[in-house]
Amino acid sequence: MSQRNGRSTQTDLSSVPRWLIHQAAGRAPETLSSRLEEEWLADLESRSAAMSRLRFALGCCWATLVIVTDQQRGRVTAASPVAPANGFVTLVDRNFGYFSLRSATLFLIAGLHAALFFGLIATLSHTRSAATPPDLQNHDVRSVPPERVPVTLSGAELNHWTIEVQKPVVESPPRLEISDDVIPDFPDKPGEVISQPLQTDTPSHVVERLAGGPSAGFPETADFYPPPSVRSGEEGMSTVQVCVDRKGRLTSDPTTVKGSGILRLDEAALKLARAGSGHYRATTEDGQPVNSCYAFGVRFQLKK
Amino acid sequence: MGKKDTRVRMSLQTLRVLEAFLENPTQQLAGAEVHQRCGIASGTLYPILLRLESAGWFVSQWESIDPSRAGRPRRRLYRLTSTGLRHAGEVFASFNRGVLA
């Protein structure tokens, strides 16, 4: 039973190309119809594969369309008064109608390309609009107060010594142009006792310590006044700690001990402190310059 | 009765068909054989054969066999005419000159 069904299906499939050829030949011009059908059926027999036969039959359908078009065009050409110069015409010499098969194909392909291009552009524009982030919104960001760094005094000389700093014995240091702005500060205020001696085995020795500070050639505060602060009238004092060697050069990066409350001014004070490296007066102990750390204030004040 | 229009629209496929016949100008070929030699699909091949025939380059006739004895239907055989042979020679000569007149 199943074999019979298989055979009938095979027969049906094999008859499709013949049916197609019959239909195609039937649409051909009457003078060619029977001839073409017999010719195509005979040529169909030279093919054994089912797909090849089907392809051949479909080609015959297409051939019929071309033959019919050729015949119609032949009538138009025959009516043309222009006589041929040669025995054949070139591709350039073709005289197609406005809507010949090839023209229609060309228009179809061009239309498909246009539709594809339009679809692509439309899709891209949609994707771009979806991917565009929302408008940026401005938020006021509160300035973060500078971190209070505890004063760390490096150097073993401050750990086990009683340091009594007296007022300078020397004449008052040369008045700096920035003296109003840069103010020596903790911990080396002259005349202040910082700590008590821890060890009393050895005879106590009172060290005359003279705290250092900015000296001649120290940069002007005005040169470091942030322009935005000048425009907005910001004023304040920032206390900066510096560590200085015996030649007045910084031995580490300055830090803010006490901020002014305005970040810009604190940063400007640090810049000023860095720029002043080499122009610091070293702390002296018994008249000898020593490495030390001290703080001083930098006041930013606008002239009235 | 006017003179027959021997113009043929020349295309690459047409040239390949002519080339197959020019291998042996006296031979007769069926459409299936031309397909085997040129590899041109039936949708293109048969219109070309008909054009060449209507232009007088080819003549065609039925194969002289007895289908019942041969066990297959008779085929339509095409052959180059003297006109077709001359025109085909001109076409290929113009290609050799690099000019398609």
mmCIF file of C-alpha atoms in Angstrom:
data_model
loop_
_atom_site.group_PDB
_atom_site.id
_atom_site.type_symbol
_atom_site.label_atom_id
_atom_site.label_comp_id
_atom_site.label_asym_id
_atom_site.label_seq_id
_atom_site.Cartn_x
_atom_site.Cartn_y
_atom_site.Cartn_z
ATOM 1 C CA MET A 1 0.000 0.000 0.000
ATOM 2 C CA SER A 2 2.715 2.406 1.010
ATOM 3 C CA GLN A 3 4.755 1.393 -2.046
ATOM 4 C CA ARG A 4 1.778 2.170 -4.218
ATOM 5 C CA ASN A 5 1.418 5.554 -2.584
ATOM 6 C CA GLY A 6 5.125 6.261 -3.063
ATOM 7 C CA ARG A 7 4.905 5.368 -6.715
ATOM 8 C CA SER A 8 1.867 7.541 -7.236
ATOM 9 C CA THR A 9 3.627 10.449 -5.552
ATOM 10 C CA GLN A 10 6.674 9.907 -7.754
ATOM 11 C CA THR A 11 4.458 9.808 -10.810
ATOM 12 C CA ASP A 12 2.778 13.009 -9.712
ATOM 13 C CA LEU A 13 6.109 14.756 -9.236
ATOM 14 C CA SER A 14 7.479 13.560 -12.545
ATOM 15 C CA SER A 15 4.407 14.787 -14.314
ATOM 16 C CA VAL A 16 4.806 18.326 -12.976
ATOM 17 C CA PRO A 17 7.558 19.325 -15.440
ATOM 18 C CA ARG A 18 5.551 17.915 -18.339
ATOM 19 C CA TRP A 19 2.511 19.815 -17.178
ATOM 20 C CA LEU A 20 4.553 22.995 -16.851
ATOM 21 C CA ILE A 21 5.961 22.566 -20.366
ATOM 22 C CA HIS A 22 2.490 21.950 -21.702
ATOM 23 C CA GLN A 23 1.261 25.141 -20.062
ATOM 24 C CA ALA A 24 4.252 27.125 -21.234
ATOM 25 C CA ALA A 25 3.953 25.967 -24.829
ATOM 26 C CA GLY A 26 0.248 26.719 -24.741
ATOM 27 C CA ARG A 27 1.024 30.364 -24.041
ATOM 28 C CA ALA A 28 3.525 30.587 -26.885
ATOM 29 C CA PRO A 29 2.488 31.979 -30.288
ATOM 30 C CA GLU A 30 0.209 29.567 -32.125
ATOM 31 C CA THR A 31 2.700 28.913 -34.896
ATOM 32 C CA LEU A 32 5.286 27.733 -32.381
ATOM 33 C CA SER A 33 3.132 26.178 -29.696
ATOM 34 C CA SER A 34 3.030 22.539 -30.814
ATOM 35 C CA ARG A 35 6.614 22.598 -32.042
ATOM 36 C CA LEU A 36 7.960 23.997 -28.797
ATOM 37 C CA GLU A 37 6.021 21.535 -26.698
ATOM 38 C CA GLU A 38 7.350 18.565 -28.625
ATOM 39 C CA GLU A 39 10.861 19.965 -28.664
ATOM 40 C CA TRP A 40 10.916 20.748 -24.979
ATOM 41 C CA LEU A 41 9.382 17.415 -24.007
ATOM 42 C CA ALA A 42 12.012 15.642 -26.077
ATOM 43 C CA ASP A 43 14.801 17.647 -24.434
ATOM 44 C CA LEU A 44 13.220 17.014 -21.035
ATOM 45 C CA GLU A 45 13.786 13.298 -21.536
ATOM 46 C CA SER A 46 17.536 13.879 -21.648
ATOM 47 C CA ARG A 47 17.380 14.882 -17.991
ATOM 48 C CA SER A 48 16.931 12.300 -15.292
ATOM 49 C CA ALA A 49 17.164 14.194 -12.029
ATOM 50 C CA ALA A 50 13.827 15.451 -10.744
ATOM 51 C CA MET A 51 15.159 18.867 -9.792
ATOM 52 C CA SER A 52 16.903 19.268 -13.112
ATOM 53 C CA ARG A 53 13.679 18.406 -14.942
ATOM 54 C CA LEU A 54 11.735 20.862 -12.831
ATOM 55 C CA ARG A 55 14.309 23.573 -13.437
ATOM 56 C CA PHE A 56 14.194 22.894 -17.146
ATOM 57 C CA ALA A 57 10.407 23.146 -17.179
ATOM 58 C CA LEU A 58 10.445 26.407 -15.260
ATOM 59 C CA GLY A 59 13.029 27.714 -17.715
ATOM 60 C CA CYS A 60 10.670 26.844 -20.537
ATOM 61 C CA CYS A 61 7.977 28.935 -18.866
ATOM 62 C CA TRP A 62 10.385 31.854 -18.798
ATOM 63 C CA ALA A 63 11.415 31.155 -22.385
ATOM 64 C CA THR A 64 7.794 31.466 -23.469
ATOM 65 C CA LEU A 65 7.573 34.921 -21.932
ATOM 66 C CA VAL A 66 10.751 35.990 -23.722
ATOM 67 C CA ILE A 67 9.637 34.540 -27.042
ATOM 68 C CA VAL A 68 6.304 36.337 -26.842
ATOM 69 C CA THR A 69 8.085 39.597 -26.001
ATOM 70 C CA ASP A 70 10.508 39.056 -28.854
ATOM 71 C CA GLN A 71 7.667 38.580 -31.293
ATOM 72 C CA GLN A 72 5.920 41.741 -30.139
ATOM 73 C CA ARG A 73 9.135 43.691 -30.425
ATOM 74 C CA GLY A 74 9.783 42.186 -33.855
ATOM 75 C CA ARG A 75 6.538 43.665 -35.087
ATOM 76 C CA VAL A 76 7.542 47.095 -33.809
ATOM 77 C CA THR A 77 10.990 46.774 -35.351
ATOM 78 C CA ALA A 78 9.528 45.706 -38.667
ATOM 79 C CA ALA A 79 7.394 48.834 -38.729
ATOM 80 C CA SER A 80 10.423 51.028 -38.103
ATOM 81 C CA PRO A 81 11.670 52.925 -41.185
ATOM 82 C CA VAL A 82 15.289 52.720 -40.064
ATOM 83 C CA ALA A 83 17.084 50.079 -42.053
ATOM 84 C CA PRO A 84 19.841 48.031 -40.429
ATOM 85 C CA ALA A 85 23.347 48.705 -41.567
ATOM 86 C CA ASN A 86 24.817 45.410 -40.524
ATOM 87 C CA GLY A 87 23.761 41.859 -40.114
ATOM 88 C CA PHE A 88 23.542 42.099 -36.358
ATOM 89 C CA VAL A 89 22.929 44.726 -33.736
ATOM 90 C CA THR A 90 24.929 45.392 -30.667
ATOM 91 C CA LEU A 91 23.808 45.722 -27.119
ATOM 92 C CA VAL A 92 23.858 49.487 -27.550
ATOM 93 C CA ASP A 93 21.577 49.396 -30.526
ATOM 94 C CA ARG A 94 18.723 47.778 -28.710
ATOM 95 C CA ASN A 95 15.466 49.600 -29.073
ATOM 96 C CA PHE A 96 13.536 48.731 -25.968
ATOM 97 C CA GLY A 97 10.059 49.889 -25.202
ATOM 98 C CA TYR A 98 9.456 51.998 -22.165
ATOM 99 C CA PHE A 99 8.290 49.079 -20.097
ATOM 100 C CA SER A 100 10.102 46.150 -21.567
ATOM 101 C CA LEU A 101 10.901 43.152 -19.461
ATOM 102 C CA ARG A 102 14.399 44.381 -18.647
ATOM 103 C CA SER A 103 13.247 47.900 -17.877
ATOM 104 C CA ALA A 104 10.625 46.562 -15.530
ATOM 105 C CA THR A 105 13.237 44.387 -13.852
ATOM 106 C CA LEU A 106 15.536 47.371 -13.533
ATOM 107 C CA PHE A 107 12.786 49.487 -12.002
ATOM 108 C CA LEU A 108 11.906 46.670 -9.653
ATOM 109 C CA ILE A 109 15.498 46.293 -8.476
ATOM 110 C CA ALA A 110 15.888 50.067 -8.069
ATOM 111 C CA GLY A 111 12.644 50.191 -6.108
ATOM 112 C CA LEU A 112 13.761 47.384 -3.836
ATOM 113 C CA HIS A 113 17.051 49.163 -3.189
ATOM 114 C CA ALA A 114 15.235 52.407 -2.412
ATOM 115 C CA ALA A 115 12.892 50.627 -0.016
ATOM 116 C CA LEU A 116 15.805 48.899 1.661
ATOM 117 C CA PHE A 117 17.694 52.169 1.988
ATOM 118 C CA PHE A 118 14.655 53.939 3.391
ATOM 119 C CA GLY A 119 14.071 51.146 5.889
ATOM 120 C CA LEU A 120 17.699 51.245 6.956
ATOM 121 C CA ILE A 121 17.656 55.006 7.470
ATOM 122 C CA ALA A 122 14.381 54.854 9.364
ATOM 123 C CA THR A 123 15.677 52.108 11.631
ATOM 124 C CA LEU A 124 18.909 53.931 12.285
ATOM 125 C CA SER A 125 17.176 57.188 13.156
ATOM 126 C CA HIS A 126 14.859 55.335 15.517
ATOM 127 C CA THR A 127 17.774 53.592 17.189
ATOM 128 C CA ARG A 128 19.698 56.857 17.557
ATOM 129 C CA SER A 129 16.766 58.663 19.148
ATOM 130 C CA ALA A 130 16.273 55.800 21.585
ATOM 131 C CA ALA A 131 19.940 55.774 22.463
ATOM 132 C CA THR A 132 20.159 59.527 23.083
ATOM 133 C CA PRO A 133 20.566 60.137 26.783
ATOM 134 C CA PRO A 134 18.243 62.558 28.505
ATOM 135 C CA ASP A 135 19.279 66.175 28.855
ATOM 136 C CA LEU A 136 21.999 66.766 31.352
ATOM 137 C CA GLN A 137 20.808 68.224 34.600
ATOM 138 C CA ASN A 138 22.914 70.451 36.740
ATOM 139 C CA HIS A 139 23.066 69.764 40.434
ATOM 140 C CA ASP A 140 24.771 71.928 42.957
ATOM 141 C CA VAL A 141 27.554 70.009 44.569
ATOM 142 C CA ARG A 142 28.428 71.130 48.028
ATOM 143 C CA SER A 143 32.085 71.708 48.467
ATOM 144 C CA VAL A 144 33.675 69.078 50.611
ATOM 145 C CA PRO A 145 35.570 70.572 53.535
ATOM 146 C CA PRO A 146 39.216 69.636 53.502
ATOM 147 C CA GLU A 147 40.228 66.720 55.590
ATOM 148 C CA ARG A 148 41.681 67.776 58.864
ATOM 149 C CA VAL A 149 45.086 66.275 58.983
ATOM 150 C CA PRO A 150 46.455 65.976 62.463
ATOM 151 C CA VAL A 151 49.726 67.694 62.942
ATOM 152 C CA THR A 152 52.482 65.159 62.918
ATOM 153 C CA LEU A 153 55.783 66.488 63.823
ATOM 154 C CA SER A 154 58.494 64.361 62.427
ATOM 155 C CA GLY A 155 61.944 64.173 63.798
ATOM 156 C CA ALA A 156 63.198 62.581 66.937
ATOM 157 C CA GLU A 157 64.175 65.918 68.364
ATOM 158 C CA LEU A 158 60.593 66.635 69.400
ATOM 159 C CA ASN A 159 59.934 63.373 71.188
ATOM 160 C CA HIS A 160 62.200 63.444 74.184
ATOM 161 C CA TRP A 161 63.278 66.967 74.449
ATOM 162 C CA THR A 162 62.057 69.895 76.293
ATOM 163 C CA ILE A 163 61.975 72.656 73.821
ATOM 164 C CA GLU A 164 61.686 76.137 75.038
ATOM 165 C CA VAL A 165 61.458 78.488 72.201
ATOM 166 C CA GLN A 166 62.233 82.025 73.014
ATOM 167 C CA LYS A 167 61.617 85.119 71.142
ATOM 168 C CA PRO A 168 64.165 85.715 68.466
ATOM 169 C CA VAL A 169 67.349 87.171 69.720
ATOM 170 C CA VAL A 170 68.195 88.466 66.328
ATOM 171 C CA GLU A 171 66.730 91.581 64.987
ATOM 172 C CA SER A 172 63.282 91.343 63.583
ATOM 173 C CA PRO A 173 63.312 89.545 60.292
ATOM 174 C CA PRO A 174 63.046 91.638 57.202
ATOM 175 C CA ARG A 175 59.517 92.661 56.611
ATOM 176 C CA LEU A 176 58.048 90.746 53.760
ATOM 177 C CA GLU A 177 55.605 92.137 51.364
ATOM 178 C CA ILE A 178 53.367 89.271 52.208
ATOM 179 C CA SER A 179 53.859 89.581 55.915
ATOM 180 C CA ASP A 180 50.273 90.595 56.323
ATOM 181 C CA ASP A 181 49.155 87.473 54.599
ATOM 182 C CA VAL A 182 51.466 84.745 55.817
ATOM 183 C CA ILE A 183 51.226 84.240 59.518
ATOM 184 C CA PRO A 184 53.478 81.878 61.479
ATOM 185 C CA ASP A 185 51.330 79.499 63.426
ATOM 186 C CA PHE A 186 51.367 76.505 65.751
ATOM 187 C CA PRO A 187 53.323 74.622 66.982
ATOM 188 C CA ASP A 188 56.388 76.715 67.079
ATOM 189 C CA LYS A 189 55.049 79.965 68.387
ATOM 190 C CA PRO A 190 57.906 81.822 69.916
ATOM 191 C CA GLY A 191 58.093 81.591 73.634
ATOM 192 C CA GLU A 192 55.719 78.675 73.939
ATOM 193 C CA VAL A 193 56.662 75.506 75.798
ATOM 194 C CA ILE A 194 55.562 72.512 73.884
ATOM 195 C CA SER A 195 56.302 69.590 76.168
ATOM 196 C CA GLN A 196 57.974 68.557 79.305
ATOM 197 C CA PRO A 197 61.112 66.424 79.523
ATOM 198 C CA LEU A 198 60.523 62.688 79.873
ATOM 199 C CA GLN A 199 63.990 61.671 80.956
ATOM 200 C CA THR A 200 65.677 63.264 83.882
ATOM 201 C CA ASP A 201 68.718 61.018 84.126
ATOM 202 C CA THR A 202 70.762 63.347 82.045
ATOM 203 C CA PRO A 203 71.227 66.926 82.941
ATOM 204 C CA SER A 204 68.522 69.013 81.329
ATOM 205 C CA HIS A 205 69.497 71.201 78.504
ATOM 206 C CA VAL A 206 67.434 74.122 77.425
ATOM 207 C CA VAL A 207 67.472 74.535 73.724
ATOM 208 C CA GLU A 208 66.868 77.892 72.239
ATOM 209 C CA ARG A 209 64.607 77.187 69.378
ATOM 210 C CA LEU A 210 63.603 79.790 66.909
ATOM 211 C CA ALA A 211 60.783 78.696 64.657
ATOM 212 C CA GLY A 212 61.200 79.099 60.961
ATOM 213 C CA GLY A 213 58.851 80.694 58.516
ATOM 214 C CA PRO A 214 58.615 82.324 55.147
ATOM 215 C CA SER A 215 61.596 84.491 54.399
ATOM 216 C CA ALA A 216 62.674 86.909 51.739
ATOM 217 C CA GLY A 217 61.811 85.853 48.234
ATOM 218 C CA PHE A 218 58.708 84.017 49.334
ATOM 219 C CA PRO A 219 56.006 84.256 46.639
ATOM 220 C CA GLU A 220 53.283 86.833 46.839
ATOM 221 C CA THR A 221 49.933 85.640 48.104
ATOM 222 C CA ALA A 222 48.210 87.816 45.556
ATOM 223 C CA ASP A 223 49.811 85.824 42.773
ATOM 224 C CA PHE A 224 48.056 82.705 44.019
ATOM 225 C CA TYR A 225 44.687 84.256 44.750
ATOM 226 C CA PRO A 226 42.261 82.127 42.694
ATOM 227 C CA PRO A 227 40.560 84.365 40.104
ATOM 228 C CA PRO A 228 37.134 82.809 40.768
ATOM 229 C CA SER A 229 37.571 83.665 44.440
ATOM 230 C CA VAL A 230 38.543 87.206 43.518
ATOM 231 C CA ARG A 231 35.439 87.548 41.365
ATOM 232 C CA SER A 232 33.152 86.121 44.001
ATOM 233 C CA GLY A 233 34.825 87.978 46.850
ATOM 234 C CA GLU A 234 35.931 84.911 48.769
ATOM 235 C CA GLU A 235 38.311 85.553 51.642
ATOM 236 C CA GLY A 236 39.778 83.401 54.357
ATOM 237 C CA MET A 237 42.838 82.058 56.048
ATOM 238 C CA SER A 238 44.278 78.605 55.541
ATOM 239 C CA THR A 239 46.870 77.175 57.890
ATOM 240 C CA VAL A 240 49.501 75.130 56.143
ATOM 241 C CA GLN A 241 52.107 72.857 57.627
ATOM 242 C CA VAL A 242 55.458 72.521 55.939
ATOM 243 C CA CYS A 243 58.527 70.464 56.690
ATOM 244 C CA VAL A 244 61.706 72.321 55.834
ATOM 245 C CA ASP A 245 65.346 71.351 55.835
ATOM 246 C CA ARG A 246 68.218 73.467 57.053
ATOM 247 C CA LYS A 247 68.417 75.304 53.762
ATOM 248 C CA GLY A 248 64.785 76.269 53.772
ATOM 249 C CA ARG A 249 63.683 73.714 51.217
ATOM 250 C CA LEU A 250 60.606 71.578 51.576
ATOM 251 C CA THR A 251 61.283 68.003 52.569
ATOM 252 C CA SER A 252 57.701 66.841 52.045
ATOM 253 C CA ASP A 253 54.527 68.032 50.442
ATOM 254 C CA PRO A 254 52.734 70.738 52.453
ATOM 255 C CA THR A 255 49.453 69.858 54.099
ATOM 256 C CA THR A 256 46.512 71.878 55.270
ATOM 257 C CA VAL A 257 46.235 72.022 59.026
ATOM 258 C CA LYS A 258 43.217 74.230 59.243
ATOM 259 C CA GLY A 259 41.145 75.023 56.243
ATOM 260 C CA SER A 260 39.571 78.312 55.415
ATOM 261 C CA GLY A 261 36.305 76.647 54.603
ATOM 262 C CA ILE A 262 36.819 77.409 50.930
ATOM 263 C CA LEU A 263 38.471 74.631 49.006
ATOM 264 C CA ARG A 264 39.878 76.915 46.344
ATOM 265 C CA LEU A 265 41.660 79.073 48.902
ATOM 266 C CA ASP A 266 43.088 76.022 50.704
ATOM 267 C CA GLU A 267 44.461 74.638 47.458
ATOM 268 C CA ALA A 268 45.907 78.026 46.590
ATOM 269 C CA ALA A 269 47.605 78.160 49.973
ATOM 270 C CA LEU A 270 49.178 74.762 49.334
ATOM 271 C CA LYS A 271 50.399 75.936 45.926
ATOM 272 C CA LEU A 272 51.886 78.987 47.532
ATOM 273 C CA ALA A 273 53.619 76.835 50.144
ATOM 274 C CA ARG A 274 55.048 74.583 47.435
ATOM 275 C CA ALA A 275 56.219 77.519 45.387
ATOM 276 C CA GLY A 276 58.000 78.927 48.382
ATOM 277 C CA SER A 277 60.367 75.980 48.694
ATOM 278 C CA GLY A 278 63.867 77.323 49.110
ATOM 279 C CA HIS A 279 62.574 80.565 50.522
ATOM 280 C CA TYR A 280 61.771 79.320 53.985
ATOM 281 C CA ARG A 281 63.742 80.296 57.000
ATOM 282 C CA ALA A 282 64.914 77.170 58.771
ATOM 283 C CA THR A 283 64.156 76.630 62.419
ATOM 284 C CA THR A 284 67.200 77.193 64.557
ATOM 285 C CA GLU A 285 68.173 75.469 67.756
ATOM 286 C CA ASP A 286 70.846 77.218 69.660
ATOM 287 C CA GLY A 287 71.426 79.229 66.554
ATOM 288 C CA GLN A 288 71.958 76.201 64.347
ATOM 289 C CA PRO A 289 69.488 75.572 61.548
ATOM 290 C CA VAL A 290 67.724 72.227 61.860
ATOM 291 C CA ASN A 291 65.178 70.248 59.895
ATOM 292 C CA SER A 292 61.750 70.961 61.265
ATOM 293 C CA CYS A 293 58.083 71.132 60.560
ATOM 294 C CA TYR A 294 55.943 74.106 61.353
ATOM 295 C CA ALA A 295 52.723 75.694 60.338
ATOM 296 C CA PHE A 296 51.876 79.129 59.171
ATOM 297 C CA GLY A 297 48.758 80.855 58.067
ATOM 298 C CA VAL A 298 48.067 82.152 54.594
ATOM 299 C CA ARG A 299 45.441 84.846 54.534
ATOM 300 C CA PHE A 300 43.589 85.653 51.386
ATOM 301 C CA GLN A 301 42.041 89.048 51.745
ATOM 302 C CA LEU A 302 40.858 91.364 49.057
ATOM 303 C CA LYS A 303 41.960 94.973 49.136
ATOM 304 C CA LYS A 304 39.151 97.329 49.939
ATOM 305 C CA MET B 1 8.045 39.563 -50.040
ATOM 306 C CA GLY B 2 10.722 41.721 -48.414
ATOM 307 C CA LYS B 3 14.242 40.874 -47.567
ATOM 308 C CA LYS B 4 14.649 38.879 -44.331
ATOM 309 C CA ASP B 5 15.941 40.830 -41.350
ATOM 310 C CA THR B 6 19.123 39.066 -40.393
ATOM 311 C CA ARG B 7 19.897 41.253 -37.394
ATOM 312 C CA VAL B 8 20.492 39.394 -34.170
ATOM 313 C CA ARG B 9 20.734 40.907 -30.751
ATOM 314 C CA MET B 10 24.214 39.942 -29.691
ATOM 315 C CA SER B 11 24.771 38.955 -26.100
ATOM 316 C CA LEU B 12 27.296 36.884 -24.258
ATOM 317 C CA GLN B 13 24.952 33.910 -24.231
ATOM 318 C CA THR B 14 24.322 34.255 -27.959
ATOM 319 C CA LEU B 15 28.056 34.261 -28.563
ATOM 320 C CA ARG B 16 28.446 31.119 -26.504
ATOM 321 C CA VAL B 17 25.723 29.395 -28.530
ATOM 322 C CA LEU B 18 27.379 30.438 -31.789
ATOM 323 C CA GLU B 19 30.717 29.266 -30.493
ATOM 324 C CA ALA B 20 29.257 25.819 -29.770
ATOM 325 C CA PHE B 21 28.011 25.550 -33.363
ATOM 326 C CA LEU B 22 31.211 26.942 -34.866
ATOM 327 C CA GLU B 23 33.226 24.074 -33.415
ATOM 328 C CA ASN B 24 31.812 22.039 -36.240
ATOM 329 C CA PRO B 25 29.645 24.183 -38.521
ATOM 330 C CA THR B 26 28.059 21.221 -40.223
ATOM 331 C CA GLN B 27 26.894 19.492 -37.065
ATOM 332 C CA GLN B 28 23.316 19.438 -35.914
ATOM 333 C CA LEU B 29 22.643 20.042 -32.249
ATOM 334 C CA ALA B 30 19.522 19.720 -30.166
ATOM 335 C CA GLY B 31 18.716 22.236 -27.484
ATOM 336 C CA ALA B 32 19.671 19.735 -24.780
ATOM 337 C CA GLU B 33 23.106 19.260 -26.345
ATOM 338 C CA VAL B 34 23.683 22.999 -26.622
ATOM 339 C CA HIS B 35 22.752 23.273 -22.963
ATOM 340 C CA GLN B 36 25.319 20.609 -22.088
ATOM 341 C CA ARG B 37 28.036 22.407 -24.054
ATOM 342 C CA CYS B 38 27.289 25.987 -22.998
ATOM 343 C CA GLY B 39 25.580 25.550 -19.653
ATOM 344 C CA ILE B 40 22.912 28.065 -20.622
ATOM 345 C CA ALA B 41 19.559 27.613 -18.900
ATOM 346 C CA SER B 42 16.541 26.680 -20.952
ATOM 347 C CA GLY B 43 14.833 29.990 -20.263
ATOM 348 C CA THR B 44 17.625 31.777 -22.122
ATOM 349 C CA LEU B 45 18.689 29.126 -24.583
ATOM 350 C CA TYR B 46 15.460 28.531 -26.531
ATOM 351 C CA PRO B 47 14.714 32.213 -27.186
ATOM 352 C CA ILE B 48 18.261 32.572 -28.548
ATOM 353 C CA LEU B 49 17.839 29.563 -30.818
ATOM 354 C CA LEU B 50 14.547 30.919 -32.084
ATOM 355 C CA ARG B 51 16.033 34.367 -32.701
ATOM 356 C CA LEU B 52 18.922 32.928 -34.651
ATOM 357 C CA GLU B 53 16.556 30.762 -36.623
ATOM 358 C CA SER B 54 14.172 33.579 -37.432
ATOM 359 C CA ALA B 55 17.143 35.707 -38.499
ATOM 360 C CA GLY B 56 18.221 32.982 -40.874
ATOM 361 C CA TRP B 57 21.414 32.096 -39.074
ATOM 362 C CA PHE B 58 20.078 28.658 -38.112
ATOM 363 C CA VAL B 59 17.761 26.159 -39.637
ATOM 364 C CA SER B 60 16.026 23.473 -37.636
ATOM 365 C CA GLN B 61 14.384 20.179 -38.427
ATOM 366 C CA TRP B 62 13.022 17.197 -36.594
ATOM 367 C CA GLU B 63 15.297 14.325 -35.924
ATOM 368 C CA SER B 64 14.652 11.541 -38.439
ATOM 369 C CA ILE B 65 14.114 8.629 -36.095
ATOM 370 C CA ASP B 66 11.273 6.329 -35.242
ATOM 371 C CA PRO B 67 10.353 7.259 -31.671
ATOM 372 C CA SER B 68 8.814 3.908 -30.910
ATOM 373 C CA ARG B 69 11.910 2.103 -32.086
ATOM 374 C CA ALA B 70 14.350 4.565 -30.471
ATOM 375 C CA GLY B 71 12.412 4.565 -27.247
ATOM 376 C CA ARG B 72 12.464 8.342 -27.000
ATOM 377 C CA PRO B 73 10.758 11.266 -28.648
ATOM 378 C CA ARG B 74 12.323 12.923 -31.648
ATOM 379 C CA ARG B 75 14.350 16.041 -30.991
ATOM 380 C CA ARG B 76 14.551 19.340 -32.813
ATOM 381 C CA LEU B 77 17.988 19.754 -34.348
ATOM 382 C CA TYR B 78 19.578 23.079 -35.220
ATOM 383 C CA ARG B 79 22.310 23.754 -37.776
ATOM 384 C CA LEU B 80 24.207 26.822 -38.908
ATOM 385 C CA THR B 81 23.270 28.192 -42.321
ATOM 386 C CA SER B 82 25.768 29.748 -44.705
ATOM 387 C CA THR B 83 24.372 33.158 -43.731
ATOM 388 C CA GLY B 84 24.729 32.339 -40.080
ATOM 389 C CA LEU B 85 28.222 31.059 -40.618
ATOM 390 C CA ARG B 86 29.218 34.259 -42.374
ATOM 391 C CA HIS B 87 27.647 36.553 -39.788
ATOM 392 C CA ALA B 88 29.035 34.541 -36.906
ATOM 393 C CA GLY B 89 32.471 34.784 -38.506
ATOM 394 C CA GLU B 90 32.059 38.550 -38.775
ATOM 395 C CA VAL B 91 31.022 38.815 -35.148
ATOM 396 C CA PHE B 92 34.029 36.929 -33.862
ATOM 397 C CA ALA B 93 36.321 38.761 -36.294
ATOM 398 C CA SER B 94 35.083 42.094 -34.938
ATOM 399 C CA PHE B 95 35.789 40.833 -31.439
ATOM 400 C CA ASN B 96 39.294 39.951 -32.505
ATOM 401 C CA ARG B 97 39.708 43.486 -33.772
ATOM 402 C CA GLY B 98 38.408 44.758 -30.458
ATOM 403 C CA VAL B 99 35.441 46.469 -32.067
ATOM 404 C CA LEU B 100 31.853 45.314 -32.094
ATOM 405 C CA ALA B 101 30.551 47.026 -35.249
#
